[in-house]
Tab-separated table of C-alpha atoms and ligand atoms in Angstrom:
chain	number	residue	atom	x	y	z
A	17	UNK	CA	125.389	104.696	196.532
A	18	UNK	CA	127.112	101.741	195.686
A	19	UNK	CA	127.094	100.843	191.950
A	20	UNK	CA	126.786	97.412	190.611
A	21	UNK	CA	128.407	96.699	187.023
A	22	UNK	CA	127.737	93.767	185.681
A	23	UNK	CA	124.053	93.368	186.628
A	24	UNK	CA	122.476	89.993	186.410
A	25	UNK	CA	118.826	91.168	187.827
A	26	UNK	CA	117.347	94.427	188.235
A	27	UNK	CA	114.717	94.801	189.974
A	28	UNK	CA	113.119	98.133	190.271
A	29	UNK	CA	110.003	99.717	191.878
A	30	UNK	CA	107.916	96.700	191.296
A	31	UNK	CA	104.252	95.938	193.072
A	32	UNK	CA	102.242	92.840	193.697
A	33	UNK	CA	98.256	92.890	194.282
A	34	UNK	CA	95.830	90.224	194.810
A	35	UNK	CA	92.189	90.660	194.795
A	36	UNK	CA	91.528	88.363	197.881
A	37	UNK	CA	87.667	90.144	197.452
A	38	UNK	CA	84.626	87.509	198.154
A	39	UNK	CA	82.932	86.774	194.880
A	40	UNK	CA	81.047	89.139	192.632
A	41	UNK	CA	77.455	87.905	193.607
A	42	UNK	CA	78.530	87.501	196.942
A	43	UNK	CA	80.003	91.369	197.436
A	44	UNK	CA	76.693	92.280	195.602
A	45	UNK	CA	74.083	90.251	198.258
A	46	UNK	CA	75.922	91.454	201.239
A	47	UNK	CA	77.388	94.582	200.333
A	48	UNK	CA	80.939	93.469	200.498
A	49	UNK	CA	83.902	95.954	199.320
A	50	UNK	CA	86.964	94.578	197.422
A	51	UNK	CA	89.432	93.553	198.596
A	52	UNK	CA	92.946	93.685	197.625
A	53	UNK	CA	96.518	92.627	199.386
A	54	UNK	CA	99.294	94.825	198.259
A	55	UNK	CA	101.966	91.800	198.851
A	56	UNK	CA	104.693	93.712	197.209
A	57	UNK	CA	105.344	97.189	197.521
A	58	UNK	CA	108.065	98.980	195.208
A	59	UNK	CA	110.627	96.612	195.755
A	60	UNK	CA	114.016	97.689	194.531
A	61	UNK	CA	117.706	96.019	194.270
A	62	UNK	CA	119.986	94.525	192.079
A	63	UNK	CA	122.075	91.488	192.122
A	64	UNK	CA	125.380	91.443	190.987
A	65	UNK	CA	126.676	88.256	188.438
A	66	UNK	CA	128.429	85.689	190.792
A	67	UNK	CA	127.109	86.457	194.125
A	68	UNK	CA	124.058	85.349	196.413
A	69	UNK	CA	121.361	88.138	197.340
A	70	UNK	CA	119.329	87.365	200.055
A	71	UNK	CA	115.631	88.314	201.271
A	72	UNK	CA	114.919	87.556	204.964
A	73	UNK	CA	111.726	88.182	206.982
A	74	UNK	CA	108.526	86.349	209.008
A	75	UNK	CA	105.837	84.379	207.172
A	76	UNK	CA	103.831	87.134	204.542
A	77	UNK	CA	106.612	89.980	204.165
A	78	UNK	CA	106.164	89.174	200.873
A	79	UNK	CA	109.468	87.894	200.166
A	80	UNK	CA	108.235	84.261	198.178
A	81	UNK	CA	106.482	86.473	195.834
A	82	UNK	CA	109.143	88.630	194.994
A	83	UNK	CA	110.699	85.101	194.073
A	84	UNK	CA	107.860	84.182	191.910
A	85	UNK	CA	107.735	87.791	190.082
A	86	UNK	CA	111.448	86.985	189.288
A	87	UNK	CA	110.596	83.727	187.849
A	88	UNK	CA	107.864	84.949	186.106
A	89	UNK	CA	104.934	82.321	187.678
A	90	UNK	CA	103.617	86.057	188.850
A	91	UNK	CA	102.831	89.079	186.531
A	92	UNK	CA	103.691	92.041	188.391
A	93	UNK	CA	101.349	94.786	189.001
A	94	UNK	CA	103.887	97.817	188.787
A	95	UNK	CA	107.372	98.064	188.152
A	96	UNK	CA	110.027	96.712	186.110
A	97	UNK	CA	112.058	93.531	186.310
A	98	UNK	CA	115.180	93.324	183.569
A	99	UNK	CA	117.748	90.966	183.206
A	100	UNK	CA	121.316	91.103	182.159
A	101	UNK	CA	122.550	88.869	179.284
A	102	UNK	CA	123.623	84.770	179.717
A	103	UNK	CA	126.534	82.976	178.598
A	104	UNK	CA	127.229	83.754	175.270
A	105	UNK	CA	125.210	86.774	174.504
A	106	UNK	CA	121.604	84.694	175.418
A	107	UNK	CA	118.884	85.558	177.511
A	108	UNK	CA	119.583	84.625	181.330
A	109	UNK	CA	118.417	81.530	182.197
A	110	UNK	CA	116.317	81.168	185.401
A	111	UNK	CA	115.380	78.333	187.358
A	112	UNK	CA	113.541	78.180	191.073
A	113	UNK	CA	114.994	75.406	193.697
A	114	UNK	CA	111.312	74.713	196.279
A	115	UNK	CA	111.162	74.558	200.222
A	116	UNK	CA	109.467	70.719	199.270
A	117	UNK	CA	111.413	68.594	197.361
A	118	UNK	CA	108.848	66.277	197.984
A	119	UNK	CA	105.969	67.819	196.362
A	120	UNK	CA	108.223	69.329	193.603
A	121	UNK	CA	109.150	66.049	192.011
A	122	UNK	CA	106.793	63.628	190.308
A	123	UNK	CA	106.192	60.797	192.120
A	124	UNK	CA	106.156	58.970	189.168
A	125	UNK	CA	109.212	59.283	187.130
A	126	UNK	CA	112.161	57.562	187.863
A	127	UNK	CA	114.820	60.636	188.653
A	128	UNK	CA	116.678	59.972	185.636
A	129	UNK	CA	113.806	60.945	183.553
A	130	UNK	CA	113.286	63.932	186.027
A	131	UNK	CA	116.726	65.733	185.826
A	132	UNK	CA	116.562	64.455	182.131
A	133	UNK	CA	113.346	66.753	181.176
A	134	UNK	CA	114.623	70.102	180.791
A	135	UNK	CA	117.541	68.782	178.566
A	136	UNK	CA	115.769	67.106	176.455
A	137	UNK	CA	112.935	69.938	176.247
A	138	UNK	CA	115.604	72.564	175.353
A	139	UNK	CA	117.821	69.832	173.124
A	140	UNK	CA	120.701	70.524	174.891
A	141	UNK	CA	122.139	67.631	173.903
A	142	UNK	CA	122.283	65.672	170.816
A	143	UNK	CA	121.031	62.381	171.828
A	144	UNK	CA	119.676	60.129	174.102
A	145	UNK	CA	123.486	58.941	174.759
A	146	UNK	CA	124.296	62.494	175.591
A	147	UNK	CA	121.662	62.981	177.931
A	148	UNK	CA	122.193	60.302	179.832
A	149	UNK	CA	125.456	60.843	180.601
A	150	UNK	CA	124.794	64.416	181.253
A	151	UNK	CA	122.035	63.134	184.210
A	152	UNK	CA	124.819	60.706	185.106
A	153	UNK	CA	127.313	63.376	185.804
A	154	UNK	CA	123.999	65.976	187.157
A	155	UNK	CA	123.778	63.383	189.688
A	156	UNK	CA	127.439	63.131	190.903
A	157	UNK	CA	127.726	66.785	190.887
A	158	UNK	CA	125.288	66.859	193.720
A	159	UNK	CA	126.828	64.145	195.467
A	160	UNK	CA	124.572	60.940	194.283
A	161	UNK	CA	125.308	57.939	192.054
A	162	UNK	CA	124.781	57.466	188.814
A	163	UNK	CA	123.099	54.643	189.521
A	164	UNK	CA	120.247	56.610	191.696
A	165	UNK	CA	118.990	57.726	187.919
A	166	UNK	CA	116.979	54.744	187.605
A	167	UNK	CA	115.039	54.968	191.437
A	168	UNK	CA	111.952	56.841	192.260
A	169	UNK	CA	111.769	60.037	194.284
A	170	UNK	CA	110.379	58.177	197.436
A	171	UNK	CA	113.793	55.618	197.433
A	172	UNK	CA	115.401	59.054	199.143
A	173	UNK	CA	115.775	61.115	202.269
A	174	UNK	CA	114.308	64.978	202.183
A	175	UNK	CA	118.088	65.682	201.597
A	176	UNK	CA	118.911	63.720	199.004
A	177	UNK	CA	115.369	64.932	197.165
A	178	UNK	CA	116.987	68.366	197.536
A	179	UNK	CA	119.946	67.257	195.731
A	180	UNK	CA	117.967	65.482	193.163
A	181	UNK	CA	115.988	69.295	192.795
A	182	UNK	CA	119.208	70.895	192.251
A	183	UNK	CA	120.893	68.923	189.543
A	184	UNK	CA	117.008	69.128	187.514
A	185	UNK	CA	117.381	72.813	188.773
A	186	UNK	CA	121.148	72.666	186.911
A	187	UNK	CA	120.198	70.639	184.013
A	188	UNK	CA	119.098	73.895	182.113
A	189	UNK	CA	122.366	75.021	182.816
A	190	UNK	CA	121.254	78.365	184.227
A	191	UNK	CA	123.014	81.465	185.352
A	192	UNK	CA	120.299	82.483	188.231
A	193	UNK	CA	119.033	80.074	190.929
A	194	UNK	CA	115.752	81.491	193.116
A	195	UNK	CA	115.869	79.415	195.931
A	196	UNK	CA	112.945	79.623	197.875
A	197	UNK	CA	113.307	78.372	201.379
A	198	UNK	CA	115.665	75.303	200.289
A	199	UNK	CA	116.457	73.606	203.361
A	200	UNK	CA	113.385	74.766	205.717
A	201	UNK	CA	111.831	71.495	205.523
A	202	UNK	CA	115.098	69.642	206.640
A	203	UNK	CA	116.527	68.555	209.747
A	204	UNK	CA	119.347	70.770	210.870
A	205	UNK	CA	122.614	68.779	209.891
A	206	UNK	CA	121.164	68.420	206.540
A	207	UNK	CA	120.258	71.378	206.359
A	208	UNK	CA	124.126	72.294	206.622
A	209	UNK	CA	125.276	69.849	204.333
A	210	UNK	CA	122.533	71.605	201.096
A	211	UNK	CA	123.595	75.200	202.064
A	212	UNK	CA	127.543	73.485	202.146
A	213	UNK	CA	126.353	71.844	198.238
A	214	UNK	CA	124.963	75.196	196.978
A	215	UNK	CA	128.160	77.496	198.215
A	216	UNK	CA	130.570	74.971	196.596
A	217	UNK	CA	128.269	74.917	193.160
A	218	UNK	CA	128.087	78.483	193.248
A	219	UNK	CA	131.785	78.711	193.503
A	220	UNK	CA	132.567	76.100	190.647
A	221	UNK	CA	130.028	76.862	187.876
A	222	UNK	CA	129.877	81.072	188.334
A	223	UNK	CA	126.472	80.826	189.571
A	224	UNK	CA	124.035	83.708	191.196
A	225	UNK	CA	122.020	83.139	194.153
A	226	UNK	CA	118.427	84.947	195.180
A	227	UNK	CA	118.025	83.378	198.232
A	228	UNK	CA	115.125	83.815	200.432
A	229	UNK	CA	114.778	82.903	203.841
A	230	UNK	CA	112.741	83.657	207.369
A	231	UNK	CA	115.885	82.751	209.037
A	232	UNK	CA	118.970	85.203	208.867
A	233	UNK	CA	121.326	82.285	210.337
A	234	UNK	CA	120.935	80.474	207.618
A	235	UNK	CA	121.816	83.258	205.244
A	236	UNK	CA	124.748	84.308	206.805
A	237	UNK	CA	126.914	82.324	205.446
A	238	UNK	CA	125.874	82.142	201.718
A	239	UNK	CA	124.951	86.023	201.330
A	240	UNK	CA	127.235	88.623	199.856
A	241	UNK	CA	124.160	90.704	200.526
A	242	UNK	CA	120.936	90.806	202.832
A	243	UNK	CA	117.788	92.566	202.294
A	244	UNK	CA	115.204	92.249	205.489
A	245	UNK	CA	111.387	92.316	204.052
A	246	UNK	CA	108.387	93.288	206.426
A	247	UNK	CA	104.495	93.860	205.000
A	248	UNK	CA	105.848	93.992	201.764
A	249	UNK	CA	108.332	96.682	201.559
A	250	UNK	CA	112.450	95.887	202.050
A	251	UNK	CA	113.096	98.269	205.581
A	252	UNK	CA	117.150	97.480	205.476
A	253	UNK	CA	119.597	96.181	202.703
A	254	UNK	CA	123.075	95.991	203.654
A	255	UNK	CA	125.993	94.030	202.361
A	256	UNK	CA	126.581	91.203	204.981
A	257	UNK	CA	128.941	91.692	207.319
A	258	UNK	CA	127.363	95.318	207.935
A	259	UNK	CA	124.060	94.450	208.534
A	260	UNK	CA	125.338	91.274	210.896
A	261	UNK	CA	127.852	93.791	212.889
A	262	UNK	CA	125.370	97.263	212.797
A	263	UNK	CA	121.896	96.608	212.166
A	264	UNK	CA	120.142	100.151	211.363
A	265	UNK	CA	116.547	99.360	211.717
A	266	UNK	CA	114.445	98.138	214.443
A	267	UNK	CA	113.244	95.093	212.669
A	268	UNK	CA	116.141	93.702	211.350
A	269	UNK	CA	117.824	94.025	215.279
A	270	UNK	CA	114.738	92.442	216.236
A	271	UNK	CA	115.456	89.278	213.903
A	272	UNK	CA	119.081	89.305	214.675
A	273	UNK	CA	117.866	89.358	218.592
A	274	UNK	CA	116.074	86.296	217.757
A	275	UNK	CA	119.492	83.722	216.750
A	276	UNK	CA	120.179	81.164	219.328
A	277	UNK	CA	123.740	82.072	220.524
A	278	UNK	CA	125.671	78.813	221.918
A	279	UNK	CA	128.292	81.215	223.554
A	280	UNK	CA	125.849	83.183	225.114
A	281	UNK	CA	122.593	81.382	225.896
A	282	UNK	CA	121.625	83.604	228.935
A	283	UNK	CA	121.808	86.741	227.003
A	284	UNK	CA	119.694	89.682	227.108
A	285	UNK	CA	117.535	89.709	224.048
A	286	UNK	CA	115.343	92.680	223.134
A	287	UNK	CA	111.216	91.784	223.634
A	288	UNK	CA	108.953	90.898	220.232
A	289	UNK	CA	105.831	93.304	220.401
A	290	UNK	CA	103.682	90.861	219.033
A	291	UNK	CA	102.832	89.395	215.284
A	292	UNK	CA	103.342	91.246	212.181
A	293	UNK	CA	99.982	92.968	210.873
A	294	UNK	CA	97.779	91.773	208.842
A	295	UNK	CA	97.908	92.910	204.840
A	296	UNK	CA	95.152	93.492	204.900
A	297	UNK	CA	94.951	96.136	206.608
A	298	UNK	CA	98.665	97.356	206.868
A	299	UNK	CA	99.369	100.268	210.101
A	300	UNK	CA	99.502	103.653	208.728
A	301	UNK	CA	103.235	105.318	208.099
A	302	UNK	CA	105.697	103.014	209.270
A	303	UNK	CA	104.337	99.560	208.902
A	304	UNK	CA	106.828	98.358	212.411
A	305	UNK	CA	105.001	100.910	214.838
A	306	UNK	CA	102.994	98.836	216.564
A	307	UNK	CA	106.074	96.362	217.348
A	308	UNK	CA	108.676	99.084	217.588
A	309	UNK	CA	109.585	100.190	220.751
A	310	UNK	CA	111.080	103.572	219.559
A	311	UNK	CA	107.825	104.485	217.372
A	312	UNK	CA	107.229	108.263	217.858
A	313	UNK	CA	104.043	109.939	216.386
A	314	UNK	CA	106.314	111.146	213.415
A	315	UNK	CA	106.044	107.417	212.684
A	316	UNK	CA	102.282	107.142	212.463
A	317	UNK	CA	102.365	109.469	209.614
A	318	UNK	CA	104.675	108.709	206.369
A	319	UNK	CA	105.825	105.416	205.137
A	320	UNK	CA	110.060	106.273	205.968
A	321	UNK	CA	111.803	106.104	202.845
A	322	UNK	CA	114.511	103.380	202.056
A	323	UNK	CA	117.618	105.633	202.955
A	324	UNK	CA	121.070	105.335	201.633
A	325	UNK	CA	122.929	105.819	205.334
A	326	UNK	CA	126.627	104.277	204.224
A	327	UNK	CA	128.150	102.654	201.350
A	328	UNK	CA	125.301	100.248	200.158
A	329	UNK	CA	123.841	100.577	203.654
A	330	UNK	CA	120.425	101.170	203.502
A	331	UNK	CA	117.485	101.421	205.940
A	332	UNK	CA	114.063	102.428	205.897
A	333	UNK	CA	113.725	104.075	209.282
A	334	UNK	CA	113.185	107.303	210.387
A	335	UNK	CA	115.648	107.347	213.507
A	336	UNK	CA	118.725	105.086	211.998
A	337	UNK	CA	121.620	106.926	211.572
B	1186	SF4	FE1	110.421	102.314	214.602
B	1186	SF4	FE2	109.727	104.724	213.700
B	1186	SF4	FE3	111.903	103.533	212.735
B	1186	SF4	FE4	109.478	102.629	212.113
B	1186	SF4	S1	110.336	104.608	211.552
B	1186	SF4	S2	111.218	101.394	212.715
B	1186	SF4	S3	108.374	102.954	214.010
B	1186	SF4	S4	111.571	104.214	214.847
């Protein structure tokens, strides 16, 4: 198994249930049971200081939560989550980059103010002087003016409202970014020019990347490694270019099946069984069998465990290697 030394994030057997039951009186009147979503299942990885860990899969695999048990806006419901130690001997400093830079800033506040907040919050600086030309130089960082610091969030494109997230994002000067879907809500070319942004920050200020995603194009080229998520369990982790050039499980081949290919537009792809299943009521043993066209009745039985098949290759399938 590969070893990592200088974690920045472990993450290790940890759960995530909601009680999605009706209300008590309600259950009561009309005999309802509770109901609860296991939206995480014993999740497991760690992400080494410096480089960008990725989770990929469809709407509900449970892979925004695992962002928000990171950041703490969830308690988790098993499991452990530990970090490893910040710039001078500190506690790691985490901040979360939105799919909506829209909705994520106030409306309200000029953007100076905005990117301002967290420095003056944590007195990073010493002044008002200070601050202000730490949002000054926030801003350029990113690729705006200076001057932007005294407009209002809705003076700027969706891409430029990204930027404006990331230098608030940086303002705490943090050592781990979650980025939750960052450039889902933007048009393509943008899109390009944000992941372009984050890669060259990453490379100048030492930063580490979880990056989440329902798009493995997109992760491609930021990720030094890929974990695929379906129904709440990780079914392949892999460092990049291994799960790109040998996919071991079903699903991930499946997603990989699913990237446009300019080269090769007529290509064969291999056929989507239908929509993931619903939580709430998750197929017994392997939760792929009713998409997987190799599903045997072994399958049906035991949830296959997340095996170690190469060096850091792993895959939760009962058929891959
Ligand atoms: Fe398909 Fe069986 Fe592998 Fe699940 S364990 S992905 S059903 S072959």
């Amino acid at each position: 198994m590969m070893q990592i030394n200088d974690p920045i994030l472990t993450v290790d057997r940890v759960s995530k249930r909601f009680d999605v039951s009706a209300p008590w009186l309600n259950r009561v009147l009309e005999g309802k049971p509770r109901l609860l979503v296991n939206a995480v299942n014993e999740v497991s990885f760690t992400i080494a200081r410096g480089s960008c860990f990725s989770i990929v899969g469809e709407s509900g695999c449970g892979k925004s939560t695992v962002a928000r048990l990171v950041t703490g806006l969830y308690a988790t419901s098993g499991g452990d989550i530990r970090f490893g130690r910040g710039a001078e001997g500190r506690p790691v400093r985490v901040q979360m980059i939105f799919q909506d830079p829209h909705s994520s800033l106030n409306p309200r506040w000029r953007i100076g103010d905005i990117i301002a907040e967290p420095i003056r919050e944590m007195k990073l600086r010493r002044n008002e002087a200070e601050t202000n030309s730490r949002v000054e130089e926030l801003l350029q960082t990113v690729g705006l003016a200076a001057d932007d610091a005294r407009k209002f969030p809705h003076e700027f494109s969706g891409g430029q409202r990204q930027r404006i997230s990331i230098a608030r994002a940086l303002a705490c000067e943090p050592e781990l970014l979650v980025c939750d879907e960052p450039t889902s809500a933007l048009d393509v070319s943008v899109q390009a020019q944000i992941l372009n942004l984050m890669r060259r920050l990453q490379q100048e200020l030492g930063l580490t990347y979880l990056f989440i995603s329902h798009d493995l194009s997109v992760v491609r080229h930021m990720s030094d490694m890929i974990a695929v998520m379906y129904l709440g369990r990780i079914v392949e982790m892999a460092p990049v270019e291994s799960l790109f050039n040998q996919p071991l499980h079903p699903y991930s081949q499946l997603l990989l099946n699913t990237i446009p290919d300019i080269h090769a537009p007529k290509r064969a792809r291999c056929v989507d069984n239908g929509e993931p299943p619903s939580p709430l009521n998750p197929p017994s043993g392997c939760a792929f069998h009713p998409r997987c066209a190799l599903a045997t009745d072994a399958c049906r039985e035991a949830v296959p465990p997340l095996r170690d098949l190469s060096d850091g290759h792993k895959a939760a399938c009962l058929l891959a290697g």
